[in-house]
Amino acid sequence: MTDESPSRLTSDDHLGRVLLSEEQLAQRIIEIGEQVTEDYAGRRPLLVCVLRGAYAFCTELAFSIDLPVEIDFIAVSSYGSSTRTSGVVRLVKDLDVDLSGRDVILVEDIVDTGLTLRYLRRSLEARGPASLEVCTLLARESADLEGLGVRYVGFTIPGDFVVGFGLDAAERYRNLRYLAVYEPEDH
Ligand code: IMP
């Protein structure tokens, strides 16, 4: 399927231009998976998927890693139903797996202000993992990736709010296979 014009299901005034196509996403995720496979050779990394936005990325990433990975899920909330961060991060669902001694890769959808990541890092580091790295599909150009200790980045993008491939606006559009710019009401 290469036709990425909005379909009957997703056709919507709020969907703007396609930012990253299904093919671009797939290709880049394969590259990251190969890098992780090389970096973690001989180890059994634990992918910590940050719900809900990272679910699609984490699924594809896991398929692209040629190692016996484990996957667990954590959920935080900072946006509510708005497209602007509330400034407060809340743990909505915690992990089931014990992190002590584990090689943890935190899998994020997008690093924007870095608030969520700072919160998660503090929370996970306190549990004594052997190592903790961050892998994000997207990062804003404005994000201080070095300061936040982000090791793997899929794409750096400008400030537009984006939806699709797991990312939502008020819980919509997560099931698009591509990433599109979200056009708010008063656009
Ligand atoms: P931060 O805490 O400001 O870095 O925001 C990170 C979280 O905000 C992400 O994990 C997303 O859930 C959400 N977010 C930030 N920008 C976008 C966007 O453009 N589309 C959808 N969600 C976003």
CSV table of N, CA and C in Angstrom, one decimal, residues 13-183:
chain,number,residue,atom,x,y,z
A,13,ASP,N,-10.6,17.1,8.2
A,13,ASP,CA,-10.1,18.5,8.0
A,13,ASP,C,-8.8,18.8,8.8
A,14,HIS,N,-8.6,18.0,9.8
A,14,HIS,CA,-7.4,18.3,10.7
A,14,HIS,C,-6.1,17.7,10.3
A,15,LEU,N,-6.2,16.8,9.2
A,15,LEU,CA,-5.0,16.1,8.8
A,15,LEU,C,-4.3,17.0,7.8
A,16,GLY,N,-3.1,17.3,8.1
A,16,GLY,CA,-2.3,18.1,7.1
A,16,GLY,C,-1.4,17.3,6.3
A,17,ARG,N,-0.3,17.8,5.8
A,17,ARG,CA,0.6,17.1,4.9
A,17,ARG,C,1.3,15.9,5.6
A,18,VAL,N,1.6,14.9,4.8
A,18,VAL,CA,2.3,13.8,5.3
A,18,VAL,C,3.8,14.2,5.6
A,19,LEU,N,4.2,14.0,6.8
A,19,LEU,CA,5.6,14.4,7.2
A,19,LEU,C,6.5,13.2,7.0
A,20,LEU,N,6.1,12.0,7.3
A,20,LEU,CA,7.0,10.8,7.1
A,20,LEU,C,6.1,9.7,6.6
A,21,SER,N,6.5,9.1,5.5
A,21,SER,CA,5.7,8.1,4.9
A,21,SER,C,5.9,6.8,5.6
A,22,GLU,N,5.0,5.8,5.3
A,22,GLU,CA,5.2,4.5,5.8
A,22,GLU,C,6.6,3.9,5.5
A,23,GLU,N,7.0,4.1,4.2
A,23,GLU,CA,8.3,3.6,3.8
A,23,GLU,C,9.4,4.2,4.5
A,24,GLN,N,9.4,5.6,4.7
A,24,GLN,CA,10.5,6.3,5.4
A,24,GLN,C,10.6,5.8,6.8
A,25,LEU,N,9.4,5.6,7.5
A,25,LEU,CA,9.4,5.1,8.9
A,25,LEU,C,10.0,3.7,8.9
A,26,ALA,N,9.6,2.8,8.0
A,26,ALA,CA,10.0,1.4,8.1
A,26,ALA,C,11.5,1.4,7.9
A,27,GLN,N,12.0,2.1,6.9
A,27,GLN,CA,13.4,2.1,6.6
A,27,GLN,C,14.3,2.5,7.7
A,28,ARG,N,13.9,3.6,8.4
A,28,ARG,CA,14.7,4.2,9.5
A,28,ARG,C,14.7,3.2,10.7
A,29,ILE,N,13.5,2.6,10.9
A,29,ILE,CA,13.4,1.7,12.1
A,29,ILE,C,14.2,0.5,11.9
A,30,ILE,N,14.3,0.0,10.7
A,30,ILE,CA,15.2,-1.1,10.4
A,30,ILE,C,16.7,-0.7,10.7
A,31,GLU,N,17.1,0.5,10.3
A,31,GLU,CA,18.4,1.0,10.6
A,31,GLU,C,18.7,1.0,12.1
A,32,ILE,N,17.7,1.6,12.9
A,32,ILE,CA,17.9,1.7,14.3
A,32,ILE,C,18.0,0.3,14.9
A,33,GLY,N,17.2,-0.6,14.4
A,33,GLY,CA,17.2,-2.0,14.9
A,33,GLY,C,18.5,-2.7,14.7
A,34,GLU,N,19.1,-2.4,13.6
A,34,GLU,CA,20.4,-3.0,13.3
A,34,GLU,C,21.5,-2.4,14.2
A,35,GLN,N,21.4,-1.1,14.5
A,35,GLN,CA,22.3,-0.5,15.4
A,35,GLN,C,22.2,-1.0,16.8
A,36,VAL,N,21.0,-1.2,17.2
A,36,VAL,CA,20.7,-1.8,18.6
A,36,VAL,C,21.3,-3.2,18.6
A,37,THR,N,21.0,-4.0,17.6
A,37,THR,CA,21.5,-5.3,17.5
A,37,THR,C,23.0,-5.4,17.7
A,38,GLU,N,23.7,-4.4,17.0
A,38,GLU,CA,25.2,-4.4,17.1
A,38,GLU,C,25.6,-3.9,18.5
A,39,ASP,N,25.0,-2.9,19.0
A,39,ASP,CA,25.4,-2.3,20.3
A,39,ASP,C,25.1,-3.3,21.5
A,40,TYR,N,24.1,-4.1,21.4
A,40,TYR,CA,23.8,-5.0,22.5
A,40,TYR,C,24.1,-6.5,22.2
A,41,ALA,N,25.0,-6.7,21.3
A,41,ALA,CA,25.3,-8.1,20.9
A,41,ALA,C,25.7,-8.9,22.2
A,42,GLY,N,25.1,-10.1,22.3
A,42,GLY,CA,25.4,-10.9,23.5
A,42,GLY,C,24.6,-10.6,24.7
A,43,ARG,N,23.7,-9.6,24.6
A,43,ARG,CA,22.9,-9.2,25.8
A,43,ARG,C,21.4,-9.4,25.4
A,44,ARG,N,20.6,-9.2,26.5
A,44,ARG,CA,19.2,-9.4,26.3
A,44,ARG,C,18.4,-8.2,26.8
A,45,PRO,N,18.4,-7.1,25.9
A,45,PRO,CA,17.9,-5.8,26.4
A,45,PRO,C,16.4,-5.9,26.7
A,46,LEU,N,16.0,-5.1,27.6
A,46,LEU,CA,14.5,-4.9,27.9
A,46,LEU,C,14.1,-3.6,27.3
A,47,LEU,N,13.1,-3.7,26.4
A,47,LEU,CA,12.5,-2.5,25.8
A,47,LEU,C,11.4,-2.1,26.7
A,48,VAL,N,11.5,-0.9,27.2
A,48,VAL,CA,10.4,-0.3,28.0
A,48,VAL,C,9.6,0.7,27.1
A,49,CYS,N,8.5,0.3,26.7
A,49,CYS,CA,7.6,1.0,25.7
A,49,CYS,C,6.8,2.0,26.5
A,50,VAL,N,6.9,3.3,26.1
A,50,VAL,CA,6.1,4.3,26.8
A,50,VAL,C,4.8,4.5,26.1
A,51,LEU,N,3.7,4.0,26.8
A,51,LEU,CA,2.4,4.1,26.3
A,51,LEU,C,1.8,5.5,26.4
A,52,ARG,N,0.9,5.9,25.5
A,52,ARG,CA,0.5,5.0,24.4
A,52,ARG,C,1.3,5.2,23.1
A,53,GLY,N,1.8,6.4,23.0
A,53,GLY,CA,2.3,6.9,21.7
A,53,GLY,C,3.4,6.0,21.1
A,54,ALA,N,4.2,5.3,21.9
A,54,ALA,CA,5.3,4.6,21.4
A,54,ALA,C,5.0,3.1,20.9
A,55,TYR,N,3.7,2.7,21.1
A,55,TYR,CA,3.4,1.3,20.8
A,55,TYR,C,3.7,0.8,19.4
A,56,ALA,N,3.4,1.7,18.4
A,56,ALA,CA,3.7,1.3,17.0
A,56,ALA,C,5.2,1.2,16.8
A,57,PHE,N,5.9,2.2,17.2
A,57,PHE,CA,7.4,2.3,17.0
A,57,PHE,C,8.0,1.1,17.7
A,58,CYS,N,7.6,0.8,19.0
A,58,CYS,CA,8.2,-0.2,19.7
A,58,CYS,C,8.0,-1.6,19.1
A,59,THR,N,6.8,-1.8,18.5
A,59,THR,CA,6.5,-3.1,17.9
A,59,THR,C,7.4,-3.3,16.7
A,60,GLU,N,7.5,-2.3,15.8
A,60,GLU,CA,8.4,-2.4,14.6
A,60,GLU,C,9.9,-2.5,15.0
A,61,LEU,N,10.3,-1.7,16.0
A,61,LEU,CA,11.6,-1.8,16.5
A,61,LEU,C,12.0,-3.2,16.9
A,62,ALA,N,11.1,-3.7,17.7
A,62,ALA,CA,11.4,-5.1,18.3
A,62,ALA,C,11.6,-6.1,17.1
A,63,PHE,N,10.7,-6.0,16.1
A,63,PHE,CA,10.8,-6.8,14.9
A,63,PHE,C,12.2,-6.7,14.2
A,64,SER,N,12.8,-5.5,14.4
A,64,SER,CA,14.1,-5.2,13.7
A,64,SER,C,15.3,-5.5,14.5
A,65,ILE,N,15.1,-5.9,15.7
A,65,ILE,CA,16.3,-6.3,16.6
A,65,ILE,C,16.5,-7.8,16.6
A,66,ASP,N,17.7,-8.2,16.2
A,66,ASP,CA,18.0,-9.6,16.1
A,66,ASP,C,18.6,-10.1,17.3
A,67,LEU,N,17.9,-9.9,18.4
A,67,LEU,CA,18.4,-10.4,19.8
A,67,LEU,C,17.2,-10.8,20.6
A,68,PRO,N,17.4,-11.6,21.6
A,68,PRO,CA,16.2,-12.0,22.4
A,68,PRO,C,15.8,-10.9,23.3
A,69,VAL,N,15.0,-9.9,22.8
A,69,VAL,CA,14.6,-8.8,23.6
A,69,VAL,C,13.4,-9.2,24.5
A,70,GLU,N,13.2,-8.5,25.6
A,70,GLU,CA,12.0,-8.5,26.3
A,70,GLU,C,11.3,-7.2,26.2
A,71,ILE,N,10.0,-7.2,26.4
A,71,ILE,CA,9.3,-5.9,26.3
A,71,ILE,C,8.4,-5.7,27.5
A,72,ASP,N,8.4,-4.5,28.1
A,72,ASP,CA,7.4,-4.2,29.1
A,72,ASP,C,6.9,-2.8,28.8
A,73,PHE,N,5.8,-2.4,29.5
A,73,PHE,CA,5.1,-1.2,29.2
A,73,PHE,C,4.9,-0.3,30.5
A,74,ILE,N,5.1,1.0,30.2
A,74,ILE,CA,4.8,2.0,31.3
A,74,ILE,C,4.0,3.1,30.6
A,75,ALA,N,3.1,3.6,31.4
A,75,ALA,CA,2.2,4.7,30.8
A,75,ALA,C,2.3,5.9,31.7
A,76,VAL,N,2.5,7.0,31.0
A,76,VAL,CA,2.5,8.3,31.7
A,76,VAL,C,1.6,9.3,30.9
A,77,SER,N,1.2,10.3,31.6
A,77,SER,CA,0.3,11.3,31.0
A,77,SER,C,0.7,12.7,31.3
A,78,SER,N,0.8,13.5,30.3
A,78,SER,CA,1.2,14.9,30.6
A,78,SER,C,0.4,15.8,29.7
A,79,TYR,N,-0.4,15.3,28.8
A,79,TYR,CA,-1.1,16.1,27.8
A,79,TYR,C,-2.6,16.2,28.1
A,80,GLY,N,-3.2,15.2,28.8
A,80,GLY,CA,-4.6,15.1,28.8
A,80,GLY,C,-5.2,15.0,27.4
A,81,SER,N,-6.2,15.8,27.1
A,81,SER,CA,-6.7,15.7,25.7
A,81,SER,C,-6.3,16.9,24.9
A,82,SER,N,-5.3,17.7,25.4
A,82,SER,CA,-4.9,18.9,24.7
A,82,SER,C,-3.7,18.6,23.9
A,83,THR,N,-3.3,19.5,23.0
A,83,THR,CA,-2.0,19.4,22.3
A,83,THR,C,-0.9,20.2,22.9
A,84,ARG,N,-1.1,20.6,24.1
A,84,ARG,CA,0.0,21.3,24.9
A,84,ARG,C,0.2,20.6,26.2
A,85,THR,N,1.5,20.5,26.5
A,85,THR,CA,1.8,19.8,27.8
A,85,THR,C,1.2,20.5,29.0
A,86,SER,N,0.7,19.7,30.0
A,86,SER,CA,0.2,20.3,31.2
A,86,SER,C,1.3,20.7,32.1
A,87,GLY,N,2.5,20.3,31.8
A,87,GLY,CA,3.7,20.6,32.7
A,87,GLY,C,3.8,19.6,33.9
A,88,VAL,N,2.9,18.7,34.0
A,88,VAL,CA,2.9,17.8,35.1
A,88,VAL,C,2.9,16.4,34.6
A,89,VAL,N,3.8,15.5,34.9
A,89,VAL,CA,3.8,14.1,34.4
A,89,VAL,C,3.3,13.2,35.5
A,90,ARG,N,2.4,12.3,35.1
A,90,ARG,CA,1.7,11.5,36.0
A,90,ARG,C,2.0,10.0,35.6
A,91,LEU,N,2.3,9.1,36.5
A,91,LEU,CA,2.5,7.7,36.2
A,91,LEU,C,1.1,7.1,36.1
A,92,VAL,N,0.7,6.5,35.0
A,92,VAL,CA,-0.6,6.0,34.8
A,92,VAL,C,-0.6,4.4,35.0
A,93,LYS,N,0.5,3.8,34.5
A,93,LYS,CA,0.7,2.4,34.6
A,93,LYS,C,2.2,2.1,34.8
A,94,ASP,N,2.5,1.3,35.8
A,94,ASP,CA,3.9,1.0,36.0
A,94,ASP,C,4.3,-0.3,35.4
A,95,LEU,N,5.6,-0.6,35.4
A,95,LEU,CA,6.2,-1.8,34.8
A,95,LEU,C,5.8,-3.0,35.6
A,96,ASP,N,5.9,-4.2,35.0
A,96,ASP,CA,5.8,-5.4,35.8
A,96,ASP,C,7.1,-6.0,36.1
A,97,VAL,N,8.1,-5.8,35.2
A,97,VAL,CA,9.4,-6.4,35.3
A,97,VAL,C,10.3,-5.6,36.3
A,98,ASP,N,11.1,-6.3,37.0
A,98,ASP,CA,12.1,-5.7,37.9
A,98,ASP,C,13.3,-5.3,37.1
A,99,LEU,N,13.7,-4.1,37.2
A,99,LEU,CA,14.8,-3.5,36.3
A,99,LEU,C,16.2,-3.8,36.8
A,100,SER,N,16.3,-4.3,38.1
A,100,SER,CA,17.7,-4.3,38.6
A,100,SER,C,18.5,-5.3,37.8
A,101,GLY,N,19.7,-4.8,37.4
A,101,GLY,CA,20.7,-5.5,36.6
A,101,GLY,C,20.3,-5.6,35.1
A,102,ARG,N,19.3,-5.0,34.7
A,102,ARG,CA,18.8,-5.2,33.3
A,102,ARG,C,19.4,-4.1,32.4
A,103,ASP,N,19.6,-4.4,31.1
A,103,ASP,CA,20.0,-3.4,30.1
A,103,ASP,C,18.7,-2.9,29.5
A,104,VAL,N,18.3,-1.7,30.0
A,104,VAL,CA,17.0,-1.1,29.6
A,104,VAL,C,17.2,-0.1,28.5
A,105,ILE,N,16.3,-0.3,27.5
A,105,ILE,CA,16.1,0.7,26.4
A,105,ILE,C,14.7,1.3,26.6
A,106,LEU,N,14.7,2.6,26.9
A,106,LEU,CA,13.4,3.3,27.0
A,106,LEU,C,13.0,3.7,25.6
A,107,VAL,N,11.8,3.3,25.2
A,107,VAL,CA,11.4,3.6,23.8
A,107,VAL,C,10.3,4.6,23.8
A,108,GLU,N,10.6,5.8,23.3
A,108,GLU,CA,9.6,6.9,23.3
A,108,GLU,C,9.1,7.2,21.9
A,109,ASP,N,8.0,7.9,21.8
A,109,ASP,CA,7.5,8.3,20.5
A,109,ASP,C,8.2,9.6,20.1
A,110,ILE,N,8.1,10.6,21.0
A,110,ILE,CA,8.7,11.9,20.6
A,110,ILE,C,9.2,12.7,21.9
A,111,VAL,N,10.3,13.3,21.7
A,111,VAL,CA,10.9,14.1,22.8
A,111,VAL,C,10.6,15.5,22.4
A,112,ASP,N,9.8,16.2,23.2
A,112,ASP,CA,9.4,17.6,22.8
A,112,ASP,C,10.1,18.5,23.8
A,113,THR,N,9.5,18.8,25.0
A,113,THR,CA,10.2,19.7,26.0
A,113,THR,C,11.2,18.8,26.7
A,114,GLY,N,11.0,17.5,26.8
A,114,GLY,CA,11.9,16.7,27.6
A,114,GLY,C,11.4,16.4,29.0
A,115,LEU,N,10.3,17.0,29.3
A,115,LEU,CA,9.7,16.8,30.6
A,115,LEU,C,9.4,15.4,31.0
A,116,THR,N,8.8,14.7,30.0
A,116,THR,CA,8.4,13.3,30.2
A,116,THR,C,9.6,12.4,30.4
A,117,LEU,N,10.6,12.7,29.5
A,117,LEU,CA,11.8,11.9,29.6
A,117,LEU,C,12.6,12.1,30.9
A,118,ARG,N,12.7,13.3,31.3
A,118,ARG,CA,13.4,13.6,32.6
A,118,ARG,C,12.7,12.8,33.7
A,119,TYR,N,11.4,12.8,33.7
A,119,TYR,CA,10.6,12.1,34.8
A,119,TYR,C,10.9,10.6,34.7
A,120,LEU,N,10.8,10.1,33.5
A,120,LEU,CA,10.9,8.6,33.3
A,120,LEU,C,12.4,8.2,33.7
A,121,ARG,N,13.3,8.9,33.2
A,121,ARG,CA,14.7,8.6,33.5
A,121,ARG,C,15.0,8.5,35.0
A,122,ARG,N,14.5,9.5,35.8
A,122,ARG,CA,14.6,9.5,37.2
A,122,ARG,C,14.0,8.3,37.8
A,123,SER,N,12.8,8.0,37.4
A,123,SER,CA,12.0,6.9,37.9
A,123,SER,C,12.7,5.6,37.6
A,124,LEU,N,13.2,5.4,36.4
A,124,LEU,CA,13.8,4.1,36.0
A,124,LEU,C,15.2,3.9,36.6
A,125,GLU,N,16.0,5.0,36.6
A,125,GLU,CA,17.3,4.9,37.2
A,125,GLU,C,17.3,4.5,38.6
A,126,ALA,N,16.3,5.0,39.4
A,126,ALA,CA,16.2,4.6,40.8
A,126,ALA,C,16.0,3.1,41.0
A,127,ARG,N,15.7,2.4,40.0
A,127,ARG,CA,15.4,1.0,40.1
A,127,ARG,C,16.6,0.1,39.9
A,128,GLY,N,17.8,0.7,39.7
A,128,GLY,CA,19.0,0.0,39.6
A,128,GLY,C,19.3,-0.9,38.3
A,129,PRO,N,18.9,-0.3,37.1
A,129,PRO,CA,19.3,-1.1,35.9
A,129,PRO,C,20.8,-1.2,35.7
A,130,ALA,N,21.3,-2.2,35.0
A,130,ALA,CA,22.7,-2.2,34.6
A,130,ALA,C,23.0,-1.1,33.7
A,131,SER,N,22.1,-0.8,32.8
A,131,SER,CA,22.3,0.4,31.9
A,131,SER,C,20.9,0.9,31.5
A,132,LEU,N,20.9,2.1,31.1
A,132,LEU,CA,19.6,2.7,30.7
A,132,LEU,C,19.9,3.7,29.5
A,133,GLU,N,19.4,3.3,28.3
A,133,GLU,CA,19.5,4.2,27.1
A,133,GLU,C,18.1,4.6,26.7
A,134,VAL,N,18.1,5.6,25.9
A,134,VAL,CA,16.8,6.1,25.4
A,134,VAL,C,16.8,6.1,23.8
A,135,CYS,N,15.7,5.6,23.3
A,135,CYS,CA,15.5,5.5,21.9
A,135,CYS,C,14.2,6.1,21.5
A,136,THR,N,14.2,7.2,20.8
A,136,THR,CA,13.0,7.9,20.4
A,136,THR,C,12.8,7.9,18.9
A,137,LEU,N,11.6,7.8,18.5
A,137,LEU,CA,11.3,7.8,17.0
A,137,LEU,C,11.5,9.3,16.5
A,138,LEU,N,11.0,10.2,17.3
A,138,LEU,CA,11.1,11.6,16.9
A,138,LEU,C,11.6,12.5,18.0
A,139,ALA,N,12.3,13.6,17.6
A,139,ALA,CA,12.7,14.6,18.5
A,139,ALA,C,12.5,16.0,17.9
A,140,ARG,N,12.1,16.9,18.7
A,140,ARG,CA,12.0,18.3,18.2
A,140,ARG,C,13.4,18.8,17.9
A,141,GLU,N,13.6,19.7,17.0
A,141,GLU,CA,14.9,20.3,16.7
A,141,GLU,C,15.3,21.1,18.0
A,142,SER,N,14.3,21.5,18.8
A,142,SER,CA,14.7,22.3,19.9
A,142,SER,C,15.1,21.5,21.1
A,143,ALA,N,14.9,20.2,21.1
A,143,ALA,CA,15.1,19.3,22.3
A,143,ALA,C,16.7,19.2,22.5
A,144,ASP,N,17.0,19.2,23.8
A,144,ASP,CA,18.4,19.1,24.2
A,144,ASP,C,18.7,17.6,24.3
A,145,LEU,N,19.0,16.9,23.2
A,145,LEU,CA,19.1,15.4,23.2
A,145,LEU,C,20.3,15.0,24.0
A,146,GLU,N,21.4,15.7,23.9
A,146,GLU,CA,22.6,15.3,24.6
A,146,GLU,C,22.4,15.5,26.1
A,147,GLY,N,21.8,16.6,26.5
A,147,GLY,CA,21.5,16.8,27.9
A,147,GLY,C,20.6,15.8,28.5
A,148,LEU,N,19.6,15.3,27.7
A,148,LEU,CA,18.7,14.3,28.1
A,148,LEU,C,19.2,12.9,27.9
A,149,GLY,N,20.4,12.7,27.4
A,149,GLY,CA,21.0,11.4,27.2
A,149,GLY,C,20.3,10.5,26.3
A,150,VAL,N,19.8,11.0,25.1
A,150,VAL,CA,19.1,10.2,24.1
A,150,VAL,C,20.2,9.6,23.2
A,151,ARG,N,20.2,8.3,23.1
A,151,ARG,CA,21.2,7.6,22.3
A,151,ARG,C,20.7,7.3,20.9
A,152,TYR,N,19.5,7.0,20.7
A,152,TYR,CA,19.0,6.7,19.3
A,152,TYR,C,17.8,7.6,19.0
A,153,VAL,N,17.9,8.2,17.8
A,153,VAL,CA,16.8,9.1,17.3
A,153,VAL,C,16.5,8.8,15.9
A,154,GLY,N,15.2,8.6,15.7
A,154,GLY,CA,14.8,8.3,14.3
A,154,GLY,C,14.8,9.5,13.4
A,155,PHE,N,14.1,10.5,13.8
A,155,PHE,CA,14.0,11.7,12.9
A,155,PHE,C,13.9,13.0,13.8
A,156,THR,N,14.6,14.0,13.4
A,156,THR,CA,14.5,15.3,14.1
A,156,THR,C,13.5,16.1,13.3
A,157,ILE,N,12.4,16.7,14.0
A,157,ILE,CA,11.4,17.4,13.3
A,157,ILE,C,11.2,18.8,13.8
A,158,PRO,N,10.6,19.7,13.1
A,158,PRO,CA,10.3,21.0,13.6
A,158,PRO,C,9.1,21.0,14.5
A,159,GLY,N,8.6,22.2,14.8
A,159,GLY,CA,7.6,22.3,15.9
A,159,GLY,C,6.2,21.9,15.7
A,160,ASP,N,5.8,21.6,14.5
A,160,ASP,CA,4.4,21.2,14.2
A,160,ASP,C,3.9,20.0,15.1
A,161,PHE,N,2.7,20.0,15.5
A,161,PHE,CA,2.1,18.9,16.2
A,161,PHE,C,1.9,17.8,15.2
A,162,VAL,N,2.3,16.6,15.4
A,162,VAL,CA,2.1,15.5,14.5
A,162,VAL,C,1.3,14.4,15.0
A,163,VAL,N,0.6,13.7,14.1
A,163,VAL,CA,-0.2,12.5,14.5
A,163,VAL,C,0.1,11.3,13.5
A,164,GLY,N,-0.3,10.2,14.0
A,164,GLY,CA,-0.2,9.0,13.2
A,164,GLY,C,0.9,8.1,13.8
A,165,PHE,N,1.0,6.8,13.3
A,165,PHE,CA,2.0,5.8,13.7
A,165,PHE,C,2.1,5.8,15.3
A,166,GLY,N,1.0,5.8,15.9
A,166,GLY,CA,1.0,5.7,17.4
A,166,GLY,C,0.7,7.0,18.1
A,167,LEU,N,1.0,8.1,17.4
A,167,LEU,CA,0.8,9.5,18.1
A,167,LEU,C,-0.6,10.0,17.8
A,168,ASP,N,-1.2,10.6,18.8
A,168,ASP,CA,-2.6,11.0,18.8
A,168,ASP,C,-2.8,12.5,19.0
A,169,ALA,N,-4.0,12.9,18.6
A,169,ALA,CA,-4.5,14.2,19.1
A,169,ALA,C,-5.8,13.8,19.7
A,170,ALA,N,-6.0,14.0,21.0
A,170,ALA,CA,-7.2,13.6,21.8
A,170,ALA,C,-7.6,12.2,21.4
A,171,GLU,N,-6.6,11.3,21.4
A,171,GLU,CA,-6.8,9.8,21.1
A,171,GLU,C,-7.1,9.5,19.7
A,172,ARG,N,-7.1,10.4,18.8
A,172,ARG,CA,-7.4,10.1,17.4
A,172,ARG,C,-6.1,9.9,16.6
A,173,TYR,N,-6.2,9.2,15.5
A,173,TYR,CA,-5.1,9.1,14.4
A,173,TYR,C,-4.0,8.1,14.8
A,174,ARG,N,-4.1,7.5,15.9
A,174,ARG,CA,-3.0,6.6,16.2
A,174,ARG,C,-2.8,5.5,15.2
A,175,ASN,N,-3.9,5.1,14.5
A,175,ASN,CA,-3.8,4.0,13.6
A,175,ASN,C,-3.4,4.4,12.1
A,176,LEU,N,-2.9,5.6,11.9
A,176,LEU,CA,-2.4,5.9,10.6
A,176,LEU,C,-1.0,5.2,10.5
A,177,ARG,N,-0.7,4.7,9.3
A,177,ARG,CA,0.6,4.0,9.1
A,177,ARG,C,1.7,5.0,8.8
A,178,TYR,N,1.3,6.3,8.7
A,178,TYR,CA,2.3,7.4,8.4
A,178,TYR,C,2.2,8.5,9.4
A,179,LEU,N,3.0,9.5,9.4
A,179,LEU,CA,3.0,10.6,10.3
A,179,LEU,C,2.5,11.8,9.5
A,180,ALA,N,1.5,12.5,10.0
A,180,ALA,CA,1.0,13.7,9.3
A,180,ALA,C,1.0,14.9,10.3
A,181,VAL,N,1.0,16.1,9.7
A,181,VAL,CA,0.9,17.3,10.5
A,181,VAL,C,-0.5,17.5,10.9
A,182,TYR,N,-0.8,17.8,12.2
A,182,TYR,CA,-2.1,18.0,12.7
A,182,TYR,C,-2.5,19.5,12.5
A,183,GLU,N,-3.6,19.7,11.9
A,183,GLU,CA,-4.0,21.1,11.7
A,183,GLU,C,-5.1,21.5,12.7
